[in-house]
mmCIF file with all atom_site columns, C-alpha atoms in Angstrom:
data_model
loop_
_atom_site.group_PDB
_atom_site.id
_atom_site.type_symbol
_atom_site.label_atom_id
_atom_site.label_alt_id
_atom_site.label_comp_id
_atom_site.label_asym_id
_atom_site.label_entity_id
_atom_site.label_seq_id
_atom_site.pdbx_PDB_ins_code
_atom_site.Cartn_x
_atom_site.Cartn_y
_atom_site.Cartn_z
_atom_site.occupancy
_atom_site.B_iso_or_equiv
_atom_site.pdbx_formal_charge
_atom_site.auth_seq_id
_atom_site.auth_comp_id
_atom_site.auth_asym_id
_atom_site.auth_atom_id
_atom_site.pdbx_PDB_model_num
ATOM 1   C CA . ALA A 1 1   ? -150.998 61.471 191.739 1.00 72.00 ? 1   ALA A CA 1
ATOM 2   C CA . GLN A 1 2   ? -149.567 60.340 188.453 1.00 80.00 ? 2   GLN A CA 1
ATOM 3   C CA . THR A 1 3   ? -147.878 56.965 188.374 1.00 90.00 ? 3   THR A CA 1
ATOM 4   C CA . VAL A 1 4   ? -145.941 55.046 185.742 1.00 94.00 ? 4   VAL A CA 1
ATOM 5   C CA . THR A 1 5   ? -145.725 51.256 185.818 1.00 95.00 ? 5   THR A CA 1
ATOM 6   C CA . GLN A 1 6   ? -143.397 48.970 183.912 1.00 96.00 ? 6   GLN A CA 1
ATOM 7   C CA . SER A 1 7   ? -144.426 45.414 184.706 1.00 94.00 ? 7   SER A CA 1
ATOM 8   C CA . GLN A 1 8   ? -141.494 43.644 183.030 1.00 95.00 ? 8   GLN A CA 1
ATOM 9   C CA . PRO A 1 9   ? -138.337 43.894 185.167 1.00 94.00 ? 9   PRO A CA 1
ATOM 10  C CA . GLU A 1 10  ? -136.246 41.928 182.657 1.00 96.00 ? 10  GLU A CA 1
ATOM 11  C CA . MET A 1 11  ? -136.572 40.872 179.046 1.00 97.00 ? 11  MET A CA 1
ATOM 12  C CA . SER A 1 12  ? -134.348 39.289 176.432 1.00 97.00 ? 12  SER A CA 1
ATOM 13  C CA . VAL A 1 13  ? -134.453 39.092 172.655 1.00 97.00 ? 13  VAL A CA 1
ATOM 14  C CA . GLN A 1 14  ? -132.341 37.537 169.941 1.00 98.00 ? 14  GLN A CA 1
ATOM 15  C CA . GLU A 1 15  ? -130.367 39.845 167.741 1.00 97.00 ? 15  GLU A CA 1
ATOM 16  C CA . ALA A 1 16  ? -132.356 40.996 164.664 1.00 97.00 ? 16  ALA A CA 1
ATOM 17  C CA . GLU A 1 17  ? -135.704 40.115 166.242 1.00 97.00 ? 17  GLU A CA 1
ATOM 18  C CA . THR A 1 18  ? -138.427 42.438 167.517 1.00 98.00 ? 18  THR A CA 1
ATOM 19  C CA . VAL A 1 19  ? -139.266 43.090 171.156 1.00 98.00 ? 19  VAL A CA 1
ATOM 20  C CA . THR A 1 20  ? -141.965 45.146 172.864 1.00 98.00 ? 20  THR A CA 1
ATOM 21  C CA . LEU A 1 21  ? -141.583 46.769 176.270 1.00 98.00 ? 21  LEU A CA 1
ATOM 22  C CA . SER A 1 22  ? -144.752 47.623 178.176 1.00 98.00 ? 22  SER A CA 1
ATOM 23  C CA . CYS A 1 23  ? -145.668 50.750 180.099 1.00 98.00 ? 23  CYS A CA 1
ATOM 24  C CA . THR A 1 24  ? -148.890 51.928 181.677 1.00 97.00 ? 24  THR A CA 1
ATOM 25  C CA . TYR A 1 25  ? -149.567 55.186 183.441 1.00 96.00 ? 25  TYR A CA 1
ATOM 26  C CA . ASP A 1 26  ? -152.261 56.822 185.457 1.00 93.00 ? 26  ASP A CA 1
ATOM 27  C CA . THR A 1 27  ? -153.322 60.440 185.105 1.00 89.00 ? 27  THR A CA 1
ATOM 28  C CA . SER A 1 28  ? -156.423 62.598 185.000 1.00 86.00 ? 28  SER A CA 1
ATOM 29  C CA . GLU A 1 29  ? -154.816 65.041 182.587 1.00 84.00 ? 29  GLU A CA 1
ATOM 30  C CA . ASN A 1 30  ? -155.754 65.237 178.929 1.00 82.00 ? 30  ASN A CA 1
ATOM 31  C CA . ASN A 1 31  ? -152.637 66.852 177.492 1.00 80.00 ? 31  ASN A CA 1
ATOM 32  C CA . TYR A 1 32  ? -149.250 65.474 178.425 1.00 86.00 ? 32  TYR A CA 1
ATOM 33  C CA . TYR A 1 33  ? -146.094 63.940 177.006 1.00 88.00 ? 33  TYR A CA 1
ATOM 34  C CA . LEU A 1 34  ? -144.638 60.469 177.323 1.00 93.00 ? 34  LEU A CA 1
ATOM 35  C CA . PHE A 1 35  ? -141.027 59.439 176.893 1.00 94.00 ? 35  PHE A CA 1
ATOM 36  C CA . TRP A 1 36  ? -138.822 56.386 176.654 1.00 96.00 ? 36  TRP A CA 1
ATOM 37  C CA . TYR A 1 37  ? -135.267 56.744 177.944 1.00 95.00 ? 37  TYR A CA 1
ATOM 38  C CA . LYS A 1 38  ? -132.445 54.249 177.494 1.00 96.00 ? 38  LYS A CA 1
ATOM 39  C CA . GLN A 1 39  ? -129.715 53.705 180.070 1.00 96.00 ? 39  GLN A CA 1
ATOM 40  C CA . PRO A 1 40  ? -126.822 51.540 178.829 1.00 94.00 ? 40  PRO A CA 1
ATOM 41  C CA . PRO A 1 41  ? -124.211 50.133 181.235 1.00 91.00 ? 41  PRO A CA 1
ATOM 42  C CA . SER A 1 42  ? -122.353 53.441 180.944 1.00 90.00 ? 42  SER A CA 1
ATOM 43  C CA . ARG A 1 43  ? -125.188 54.896 183.093 1.00 91.00 ? 43  ARG A CA 1
ATOM 44  C CA . GLN A 1 44  ? -125.831 57.672 180.573 1.00 91.00 ? 44  GLN A CA 1
ATOM 45  C CA . MET A 1 45  ? -129.520 58.552 180.119 1.00 93.00 ? 45  MET A CA 1
ATOM 46  C CA . ILE A 1 46  ? -130.494 58.798 176.444 1.00 92.00 ? 46  ILE A CA 1
ATOM 47  C CA . LEU A 1 47  ? -133.858 59.918 175.082 1.00 92.00 ? 47  LEU A CA 1
ATOM 48  C CA . VAL A 1 48  ? -135.172 57.272 172.687 1.00 95.00 ? 48  VAL A CA 1
ATOM 49  C CA . ILE A 1 49  ? -138.572 58.584 171.683 1.00 94.00 ? 49  ILE A CA 1
ATOM 50  C CA . ARG A 1 50  ? -141.224 61.091 172.698 1.00 92.00 ? 50  ARG A CA 1
ATOM 51  C CA . GLN A 1 51  ? -145.034 61.069 172.216 1.00 92.00 ? 51  GLN A CA 1
ATOM 52  C CA . GLU A 1 52  ? -147.494 63.922 172.513 1.00 87.00 ? 52  GLU A CA 1
ATOM 53  C CA . ALA A 1 53  ? -150.812 62.778 173.981 1.00 87.00 ? 53  ALA A CA 1
ATOM 54  C CA . TYR A 1 54  ? -152.942 64.924 171.694 1.00 85.00 ? 54  TYR A CA 1
ATOM 55  C CA . LYS A 1 55  ? -151.422 63.318 168.603 1.00 84.00 ? 55  LYS A CA 1
ATOM 56  C CA . GLN A 1 56  ? -153.115 60.109 167.485 1.00 83.00 ? 56  GLN A CA 1
ATOM 57  C CA . GLN A 1 57  ? -150.219 59.094 165.271 1.00 89.00 ? 57  GLN A CA 1
ATOM 58  C CA . ASN A 1 58  ? -147.685 56.896 167.003 1.00 93.00 ? 58  ASN A CA 1
ATOM 59  C CA . ALA A 1 59  ? -144.159 58.293 167.168 1.00 91.00 ? 59  ALA A CA 1
ATOM 60  C CA . THR A 1 60  ? -141.336 56.508 165.366 1.00 93.00 ? 60  THR A CA 1
ATOM 61  C CA . GLU A 1 61  ? -137.564 56.973 165.405 1.00 92.00 ? 61  GLU A CA 1
ATOM 62  C CA . ASN A 1 62  ? -135.783 54.621 163.038 1.00 95.00 ? 62  ASN A CA 1
ATOM 63  C CA . ARG A 1 63  ? -136.043 51.120 164.591 1.00 97.00 ? 63  ARG A CA 1
ATOM 64  C CA . PHE A 1 64  ? -137.988 52.423 167.610 1.00 97.00 ? 64  PHE A CA 1
ATOM 65  C CA . SER A 1 65  ? -141.727 52.971 167.590 1.00 96.00 ? 65  SER A CA 1
ATOM 66  C CA . VAL A 1 66  ? -144.465 53.271 170.161 1.00 97.00 ? 66  VAL A CA 1
ATOM 67  C CA . ASN A 1 67  ? -147.979 51.941 170.470 1.00 96.00 ? 67  ASN A CA 1
ATOM 68  C CA . PHE A 1 68  ? -149.840 54.697 172.271 1.00 95.00 ? 68  PHE A CA 1
ATOM 69  C CA . GLN A 1 69  ? -153.299 53.764 173.517 1.00 94.00 ? 69  GLN A CA 1
ATOM 70  C CA . LYS A 1 70  ? -154.620 56.863 175.255 1.00 92.00 ? 70  LYS A CA 1
ATOM 71  C CA . ALA A 1 71  ? -157.883 55.395 176.499 1.00 92.00 ? 71  ALA A CA 1
ATOM 72  C CA . ALA A 1 72  ? -156.077 52.410 177.962 1.00 94.00 ? 72  ALA A CA 1
ATOM 73  C CA . LYS A 1 73  ? -153.248 54.637 179.260 1.00 94.00 ? 73  LYS A CA 1
ATOM 74  C CA . SER A 1 74  ? -150.709 52.379 177.649 1.00 96.00 ? 74  SER A CA 1
ATOM 75  C CA . PHE A 1 75  ? -147.440 53.378 175.999 1.00 96.00 ? 75  PHE A CA 1
ATOM 76  C CA . SER A 1 76  ? -145.377 50.440 174.771 1.00 97.00 ? 76  SER A CA 1
ATOM 77  C CA . LEU A 1 77  ? -142.026 50.610 172.985 1.00 98.00 ? 77  LEU A CA 1
ATOM 78  C CA . LYS A 1 78  ? -141.271 48.361 170.033 1.00 98.00 ? 78  LYS A CA 1
ATOM 79  C CA . ILE A 1 79  ? -137.679 47.782 168.998 1.00 98.00 ? 79  ILE A CA 1
ATOM 80  C CA . SER A 1 80  ? -137.301 46.241 165.556 1.00 97.00 ? 80  SER A CA 1
ATOM 81  C CA . ASP A 1 81  ? -134.211 44.496 164.221 1.00 97.00 ? 81  ASP A CA 1
ATOM 82  C CA . SER A 1 82  ? -132.685 44.421 167.714 1.00 97.00 ? 82  SER A CA 1
ATOM 83  C CA . GLN A 1 83  ? -128.967 45.106 167.923 1.00 97.00 ? 83  GLN A CA 1
ATOM 84  C CA . LEU A 1 84  ? -126.427 44.235 170.603 1.00 97.00 ? 84  LEU A CA 1
ATOM 85  C CA . GLY A 1 85  ? -126.096 47.949 171.338 1.00 96.00 ? 85  GLY A CA 1
ATOM 86  C CA . ASP A 1 86  ? -129.740 48.030 172.382 1.00 97.00 ? 86  ASP A CA 1
ATOM 87  C CA . THR A 1 87  ? -128.818 46.131 175.541 1.00 97.00 ? 87  THR A CA 1
ATOM 88  C CA . ALA A 1 88  ? -129.730 48.571 178.305 1.00 97.00 ? 88  ALA A CA 1
ATOM 89  C CA . MET A 1 89  ? -132.283 49.497 180.908 1.00 96.00 ? 89  MET A CA 1
ATOM 90  C CA . TYR A 1 90  ? -135.309 51.269 179.451 1.00 98.00 ? 90  TYR A CA 1
ATOM 91  C CA . PHE A 1 91  ? -137.414 53.742 181.387 1.00 97.00 ? 91  PHE A CA 1
ATOM 92  C CA . CYS A 1 92  ? -140.872 54.974 180.528 1.00 96.00 ? 92  CYS A CA 1
ATOM 93  C CA . ALA A 1 93  ? -141.619 58.484 181.778 1.00 94.00 ? 93  ALA A CA 1
ATOM 94  C CA . PHE A 1 94  ? -144.632 60.780 182.033 1.00 90.00 ? 94  PHE A CA 1
ATOM 95  C CA . SER A 1 95  ? -144.417 64.548 181.997 1.00 85.00 ? 95  SER A CA 1
ATOM 96  C CA . ASP A 1 96  ? -146.537 66.280 184.613 1.00 73.00 ? 96  ASP A CA 1
ATOM 97  C CA . SER A 1 97  ? -147.959 69.349 182.873 1.00 68.00 ? 97  SER A CA 1
ATOM 98  C CA . ASN A 1 98  ? -148.548 71.148 186.167 1.00 66.00 ? 98  ASN A CA 1
ATOM 99  C CA . THR A 1 99  ? -144.938 71.036 187.295 1.00 67.00 ? 99  THR A CA 1
ATOM 100 C CA . GLY A 1 100 ? -142.975 70.075 184.180 1.00 69.00 ? 100 GLY A CA 1
ATOM 101 C CA . LYS A 1 101 ? -141.193 67.287 186.011 1.00 76.00 ? 101 LYS A CA 1
ATOM 102 C CA . LEU A 1 102 ? -140.796 63.767 184.713 1.00 85.00 ? 102 LEU A CA 1
ATOM 103 C CA . ILE A 1 103 ? -142.171 60.779 186.601 1.00 89.00 ? 103 ILE A CA 1
ATOM 104 C CA . PHE A 1 104 ? -140.345 57.560 185.782 1.00 93.00 ? 104 PHE A CA 1
ATOM 105 C CA . GLY A 1 105 ? -141.351 53.923 185.795 1.00 94.00 ? 105 GLY A CA 1
ATOM 106 C CA . GLN A 1 106 ? -139.297 51.243 187.516 1.00 94.00 ? 106 GLN A CA 1
ATOM 107 C CA . GLY A 1 107 ? -137.386 50.315 184.374 1.00 95.00 ? 107 GLY A CA 1
ATOM 108 C CA . THR A 1 108 ? -137.034 47.206 182.191 1.00 97.00 ? 108 THR A CA 1
ATOM 109 C CA . THR A 1 109 ? -133.642 45.613 181.668 1.00 96.00 ? 109 THR A CA 1
ATOM 110 C CA . LEU A 1 110 ? -133.335 44.415 178.072 1.00 97.00 ? 110 LEU A CA 1
ATOM 111 C CA . GLN A 1 111 ? -130.656 41.992 176.975 1.00 97.00 ? 111 GLN A CA 1
ATOM 112 C CA . VAL A 1 112 ? -130.053 41.433 173.281 1.00 97.00 ? 112 VAL A CA 1
ATOM 113 C CA . LYS A 1 113 ? -128.468 38.047 172.685 1.00 97.00 ? 113 LYS A CA 1
ATOM 114 C CA . PRO A 1 114 ? -126.219 37.269 169.704 1.00 95.00 ? 114 PRO A CA 1
ATOM 115 C CA . ASN B 2 1   ? -120.020 71.120 174.615 1.00 63.00 ? 1   ASN B CA 1
ATOM 116 C CA . ALA B 2 2   ? -120.138 69.956 178.252 1.00 75.00 ? 2   ALA B CA 1
ATOM 117 C CA . GLY B 2 3   ? -123.933 69.790 178.795 1.00 91.00 ? 3   GLY B CA 1
ATOM 118 C CA . VAL B 2 4   ? -124.613 68.778 182.408 1.00 95.00 ? 4   VAL B CA 1
ATOM 119 C CA . THR B 2 5   ? -121.584 68.210 184.609 1.00 95.00 ? 5   THR B CA 1
ATOM 120 C CA . GLN B 2 6   ? -121.907 66.685 188.059 1.00 96.00 ? 6   GLN B CA 1
ATOM 121 C CA . THR B 2 7   ? -119.210 65.912 190.586 1.00 95.00 ? 7   THR B CA 1
ATOM 122 C CA . PRO B 2 8   ? -117.987 63.723 192.110 1.00 96.00 ? 8   PRO B CA 1
ATOM 123 C CA . LYS B 2 9   ? -118.553 60.517 190.126 1.00 94.00 ? 9   LYS B CA 1
ATOM 124 C CA . PHE B 2 10  ? -118.024 58.289 193.153 1.00 96.00 ? 10  PHE B CA 1
ATOM 125 C CA . GLN B 2 11  ? -118.147 58.924 196.882 1.00 96.00 ? 11  GLN B CA 1
ATOM 126 C CA . VAL B 2 12  ? -118.030 56.808 200.029 1.00 97.00 ? 12  VAL B CA 1
ATOM 127 C CA . LEU B 2 13  ? -119.277 58.323 203.268 1.00 96.00 ? 13  LEU B CA 1
ATOM 128 C CA . LYS B 2 14  ? -119.627 57.140 206.833 1.00 97.00 ? 14  LYS B CA 1
ATOM 129 C CA . THR B 2 15  ? -122.989 57.424 208.533 1.00 97.00 ? 15  THR B CA 1
ATOM 130 C CA . GLY B 2 16  ? -123.444 60.953 209.861 1.00 97.00 ? 16  GLY B CA 1
ATOM 131 C CA . GLN B 2 17  ? -121.005 62.627 207.497 1.00 97.00 ? 17  GLN B CA 1
ATOM 132 C CA . SER B 2 18  ? -122.125 65.444 205.251 1.00 96.00 ? 18  SER B CA 1
ATOM 133 C CA . MET B 2 19  ? -121.373 66.208 201.644 1.00 96.00 ? 19  MET B CA 1
ATOM 134 C CA . THR B 2 20  ? -122.528 68.277 198.690 1.00 97.00 ? 20  THR B CA 1
ATOM 135 C CA . LEU B 2 21  ? -123.063 67.017 195.172 1.00 97.00 ? 21  LEU B CA 1
ATOM 136 C CA . GLN B 2 22  ? -122.350 69.681 192.593 1.00 97.00 ? 22  GLN B CA 1
ATOM 137 C CA . CYS B 2 23  ? -124.135 70.146 189.281 1.00 97.00 ? 23  CYS B CA 1
ATOM 138 C CA . ALA B 2 24  ? -123.661 72.701 186.529 1.00 97.00 ? 24  ALA B CA 1
ATOM 139 C CA . GLN B 2 25  ? -125.175 73.086 183.076 1.00 95.00 ? 25  GLN B CA 1
ATOM 140 C CA . ASP B 2 26  ? -124.012 75.279 180.218 1.00 93.00 ? 26  ASP B CA 1
ATOM 141 C CA . MET B 2 27  ? -127.167 75.194 178.074 1.00 90.00 ? 27  MET B CA 1
ATOM 142 C CA . ASN B 2 28  ? -128.872 78.211 179.636 1.00 89.00 ? 28  ASN B CA 1
ATOM 143 C CA . HIS B 2 29  ? -131.666 75.986 180.921 1.00 89.00 ? 29  HIS B CA 1
ATOM 144 C CA . ASN B 2 30  ? -134.175 77.305 183.409 1.00 87.00 ? 30  ASN B CA 1
ATOM 145 C CA . SER B 2 31  ? -135.125 74.037 185.091 1.00 88.00 ? 31  SER B CA 1
ATOM 146 C CA . MET B 2 32  ? -132.850 71.715 187.009 1.00 91.00 ? 32  MET B CA 1
ATOM 147 C CA . TYR B 2 33  ? -133.537 68.480 188.875 1.00 93.00 ? 33  TYR B CA 1
ATOM 148 C CA . TRP B 2 34  ? -131.993 65.975 191.246 1.00 96.00 ? 34  TRP B CA 1
ATOM 149 C CA . TYR B 2 35  ? -133.035 62.328 190.963 1.00 96.00 ? 35  TYR B CA 1
ATOM 150 C CA . ARG B 2 36  ? -131.921 59.210 192.773 1.00 97.00 ? 36  ARG B CA 1
ATOM 151 C CA . GLN B 2 37  ? -131.886 55.799 191.130 1.00 96.00 ? 37  GLN B CA 1
ATOM 152 C CA . ASP B 2 38  ? -132.352 52.623 193.138 1.00 93.00 ? 38  ASP B CA 1
ATOM 153 C CA . PRO B 2 39  ? -132.721 49.050 191.830 1.00 85.00 ? 39  PRO B CA 1
ATOM 154 C CA . GLY B 2 40  ? -136.320 48.212 190.999 1.00 82.00 ? 40  GLY B CA 1
ATOM 155 C CA . MET B 2 41  ? -137.536 51.732 191.730 1.00 84.00 ? 41  MET B CA 1
ATOM 156 C CA . GLY B 2 42  ? -136.539 53.705 188.674 1.00 89.00 ? 42  GLY B CA 1
ATOM 157 C CA . LEU B 2 43  ? -135.602 57.349 189.066 1.00 93.00 ? 43  LEU B CA 1
ATOM 158 C CA . ARG B 2 44  ? -137.283 59.269 191.849 1.00 94.00 ? 44  ARG B CA 1
ATOM 159 C CA . LEU B 2 45  ? -137.276 63.042 192.034 1.00 93.00 ? 45  LEU B CA 1
ATOM 160 C CA . ILE B 2 46  ? -135.639 64.518 195.125 1.00 96.00 ? 46  ILE B CA 1
ATOM 161 C CA . TYR B 2 47  ? -135.854 68.261 194.444 1.00 95.00 ? 47  TYR B CA 1
ATOM 162 C CA . TYR B 2 48  ? -136.276 70.477 191.449 1.00 92.00 ? 48  TYR B CA 1
ATOM 163 C CA . SER B 2 49  ? -135.805 74.108 190.564 1.00 91.00 ? 49  SER B CA 1
ATOM 164 C CA . ALA B 2 50  ? -138.074 75.706 188.002 1.00 85.00 ? 50  ALA B CA 1
ATOM 165 C CA . SER B 2 51  ? -135.913 78.800 187.736 1.00 85.00 ? 51  SER B CA 1
ATOM 166 C CA . GLU B 2 52  ? -133.083 80.606 189.434 1.00 88.00 ? 52  GLU B CA 1
ATOM 167 C CA . GLY B 2 53  ? -134.040 81.392 193.017 1.00 88.00 ? 53  GLY B CA 1
ATOM 168 C CA . THR B 2 54  ? -136.787 78.775 193.363 1.00 90.00 ? 54  THR B CA 1
ATOM 169 C CA . THR B 2 55  ? -136.703 75.196 194.616 1.00 94.00 ? 55  THR B CA 1
ATOM 170 C CA . ASP B 2 56  ? -139.435 72.654 195.321 1.00 92.00 ? 56  ASP B CA 1
ATOM 171 C CA . LYS B 2 57  ? -139.654 69.227 196.871 1.00 93.00 ? 57  LYS B CA 1
ATOM 172 C CA . GLY B 2 58  ? -140.054 66.149 194.757 1.00 91.00 ? 58  GLY B CA 1
ATOM 173 C CA . GLU B 2 59  ? -141.100 62.643 195.763 1.00 90.00 ? 59  GLU B CA 1
ATOM 174 C CA . VAL B 2 60  ? -138.299 61.844 198.227 1.00 95.00 ? 60  VAL B CA 1
ATOM 175 C CA . PRO B 2 61  ? -136.886 65.084 199.739 1.00 97.00 ? 61  PRO B CA 1
ATOM 176 C CA . ASN B 2 62  ? -136.289 63.923 203.305 1.00 96.00 ? 62  ASN B CA 1
ATOM 177 C CA . GLY B 2 63  ? -132.642 64.066 204.348 1.00 96.00 ? 63  GLY B CA 1
ATOM 178 C CA . TYR B 2 64  ? -131.635 66.408 201.520 1.00 98.00 ? 64  TYR B CA 1
ATOM 179 C CA . ASN B 2 65  ? -131.292 70.119 200.908 1.00 97.00 ? 65  ASN B CA 1
ATOM 180 C CA . VAL B 2 66  ? -130.654 71.973 197.678 1.00 97.00 ? 66  VAL B CA 1
ATOM 181 C CA . SER B 2 67  ? -129.348 75.336 196.540 1.00 97.00 ? 67  SER B CA 1
ATOM 182 C CA . ARG B 2 68  ? -129.896 76.959 193.177 1.00 95.00 ? 68  ARG B CA 1
ATOM 183 C CA . LEU B 2 69  ? -126.783 79.090 193.336 1.00 87.00 ? 69  LEU B CA 1
ATOM 184 C CA . ASN B 2 70  ? -127.377 80.737 189.967 1.00 94.00 ? 70  ASN B CA 1
ATOM 185 C CA . LYS B 2 71  ? -128.892 79.750 186.648 1.00 94.00 ? 71  LYS B CA 1
ATOM 186 C CA . ARG B 2 72  ? -126.055 77.328 185.927 1.00 95.00 ? 72  ARG B CA 1
ATOM 187 C CA . GLU B 2 73  ? -125.610 75.554 189.243 1.00 96.00 ? 73  GLU B CA 1
ATOM 188 C CA . PHE B 2 74  ? -127.841 73.380 191.407 1.00 97.00 ? 74  PHE B CA 1
ATOM 189 C CA . SER B 2 75  ? -126.285 71.575 194.367 1.00 97.00 ? 75  SER B CA 1
ATOM 190 C CA . LEU B 2 76  ? -127.618 68.748 196.536 1.00 98.00 ? 76  LEU B CA 1
ATOM 191 C CA . ARG B 2 77  ? -126.532 68.475 200.169 1.00 98.00 ? 77  ARG B CA 1
ATOM 192 C CA . LEU B 2 78  ? -126.722 65.540 202.538 1.00 97.00 ? 78  LEU B CA 1
ATOM 193 C CA . GLU B 2 79  ? -126.408 66.995 206.034 1.00 93.00 ? 79  GLU B CA 1
ATOM 194 C CA . SER B 2 80  ? -126.121 63.702 207.919 1.00 96.00 ? 80  SER B CA 1
ATOM 195 C CA . ALA B 2 81  ? -125.748 60.760 205.565 1.00 96.00 ? 81  ALA B CA 1
ATOM 196 C CA . ALA B 2 82  ? -127.609 57.519 206.262 1.00 97.00 ? 82  ALA B CA 1
ATOM 197 C CA . PRO B 2 83  ? -127.189 54.062 204.686 1.00 97.00 ? 83  PRO B CA 1
ATOM 198 C CA . SER B 2 84  ? -130.646 54.492 203.090 1.00 96.00 ? 84  SER B CA 1
ATOM 199 C CA . GLN B 2 85  ? -129.137 57.264 200.985 1.00 97.00 ? 85  GLN B CA 1
ATOM 200 C CA . THR B 2 86  ? -126.818 54.849 199.224 1.00 97.00 ? 86  THR B CA 1
ATOM 201 C CA . SER B 2 87  ? -127.840 55.323 195.606 1.00 97.00 ? 87  SER B CA 1
ATOM 202 C CA . VAL B 2 88  ? -126.902 56.697 192.220 1.00 97.00 ? 88  VAL B CA 1
ATOM 203 C CA . TYR B 2 89  ? -127.720 60.392 191.966 1.00 98.00 ? 89  TYR B CA 1
ATOM 204 C CA . PHE B 2 90  ? -128.464 62.164 188.721 1.00 97.00 ? 90  PHE B CA 1
ATOM 205 C CA . CYS B 2 91  ? -128.659 65.846 188.018 1.00 97.00 ? 91  CYS B CA 1
ATOM 206 C CA . ALA B 2 92  ? -130.683 66.931 184.987 1.00 93.00 ? 92  ALA B CA 1
ATOM 207 C CA . SER B 2 93  ? -131.759 70.117 183.277 1.00 91.00 ? 93  SER B CA 1
ATOM 208 C CA . SER B 2 94  ? -134.333 71.200 180.733 1.00 87.00 ? 94  SER B CA 1
ATOM 209 C CA . GLY B 2 95  ? -135.459 74.332 178.929 1.00 78.00 ? 95  GLY B CA 1
ATOM 210 C CA . PRO B 2 96  ? -138.403 76.518 179.862 1.00 62.00 ? 96  PRO B CA 1
ATOM 211 C CA . PHE B 2 97  ? -140.335 75.261 182.846 1.00 56.00 ? 97  PHE B CA 1
ATOM 212 C CA . ARG B 2 98  ? -143.837 73.955 182.055 1.00 53.00 ? 98  ARG B CA 1
ATOM 213 C CA . ALA B 2 99  ? -142.638 73.119 178.557 1.00 56.00 ? 99  ALA B CA 1
ATOM 214 C CA . THR B 2 100 ? -143.614 69.538 179.137 1.00 56.00 ? 100 THR B CA 1
ATOM 215 C CA . ASN B 2 101 ? -142.342 68.349 175.793 1.00 62.00 ? 101 ASN B CA 1
ATOM 216 C CA . GLU B 2 102 ? -138.808 69.247 176.753 1.00 71.00 ? 102 GLU B CA 1
ATOM 217 C CA . LYS B 2 103 ? -136.350 66.414 177.040 1.00 79.00 ? 103 LYS B CA 1
ATOM 218 C CA . LEU B 2 104 ? -134.152 66.203 180.088 1.00 85.00 ? 104 LEU B CA 1
ATOM 219 C CA . PHE B 2 105 ? -130.394 66.421 179.734 1.00 89.00 ? 105 PHE B CA 1
ATOM 220 C CA . PHE B 2 106 ? -128.708 64.259 182.346 1.00 93.00 ? 106 PHE B CA 1
ATOM 221 C CA . GLY B 2 107 ? -125.353 64.328 184.033 1.00 95.00 ? 107 GLY B CA 1
ATOM 222 C CA . SER B 2 108 ? -123.285 61.139 184.212 1.00 93.00 ? 108 SER B CA 1
ATOM 223 C CA . GLY B 2 109 ? -124.369 60.280 187.737 1.00 95.00 ? 109 GLY B CA 1
ATOM 224 C CA . THR B 2 110 ? -122.760 59.979 191.165 1.00 96.00 ? 110 THR B CA 1
ATOM 225 C CA . GLN B 2 111 ? -122.438 56.594 192.846 1.00 96.00 ? 111 GLN B CA 1
ATOM 226 C CA . LEU B 2 112 ? -122.774 57.274 196.576 1.00 97.00 ? 112 LEU B CA 1
ATOM 227 C CA . SER B 2 113 ? -122.224 54.646 199.243 1.00 97.00 ? 113 SER B CA 1
ATOM 228 C CA . VAL B 2 114 ? -122.966 55.344 202.901 1.00 97.00 ? 114 VAL B CA 1
ATOM 229 C CA . LEU B 2 115 ? -121.425 52.852 205.290 1.00 96.00 ? 115 LEU B CA 1
#
């Protein structure tokens, strides 16, 4: 069975600095998708970034980028120039190609300090 | 543009009571999902529906039932609530099933407490 592991329950970063959130996953599939979702205190789930496993190039979305290491089954999220609005819980997720459902990690709570 | 609407937003039940969480989406999505979120455990899939008329169990289906009433609506029922079902529940939807690059659209969540 596929699993997603986020080993950092909580992290903090100073405003304007860079922080990296870790995620590892386990699968025997070759083609799949990985996602990072953000959940601010409002509880809304917001898609941050998406990576296709067959693409070697790491995905980027403005200040958010990923470091995708397929062989190591690692998918970390880098947030550059952190802003107070980045304070949230971040979830890594793996898309099961057999069922189409998302499997989530445990989440990392990120606090951006002024 | 409503997206995914789930009701109620908050609910308190006594052990043994029943209730139904309602979910509707207006994006003509085929797939719908129910997740529960617990501290330290992320989101865990309860049930999902790949298309109208079909439902399948997820990771934690025990104690729940679902109904895909039509393409728009997917309800979650607790027949006899237990304190272990205290959680935040999210409904979500996505486009064509097996389109694994599809993002999920989430409702705003239901905070359920079972006393």
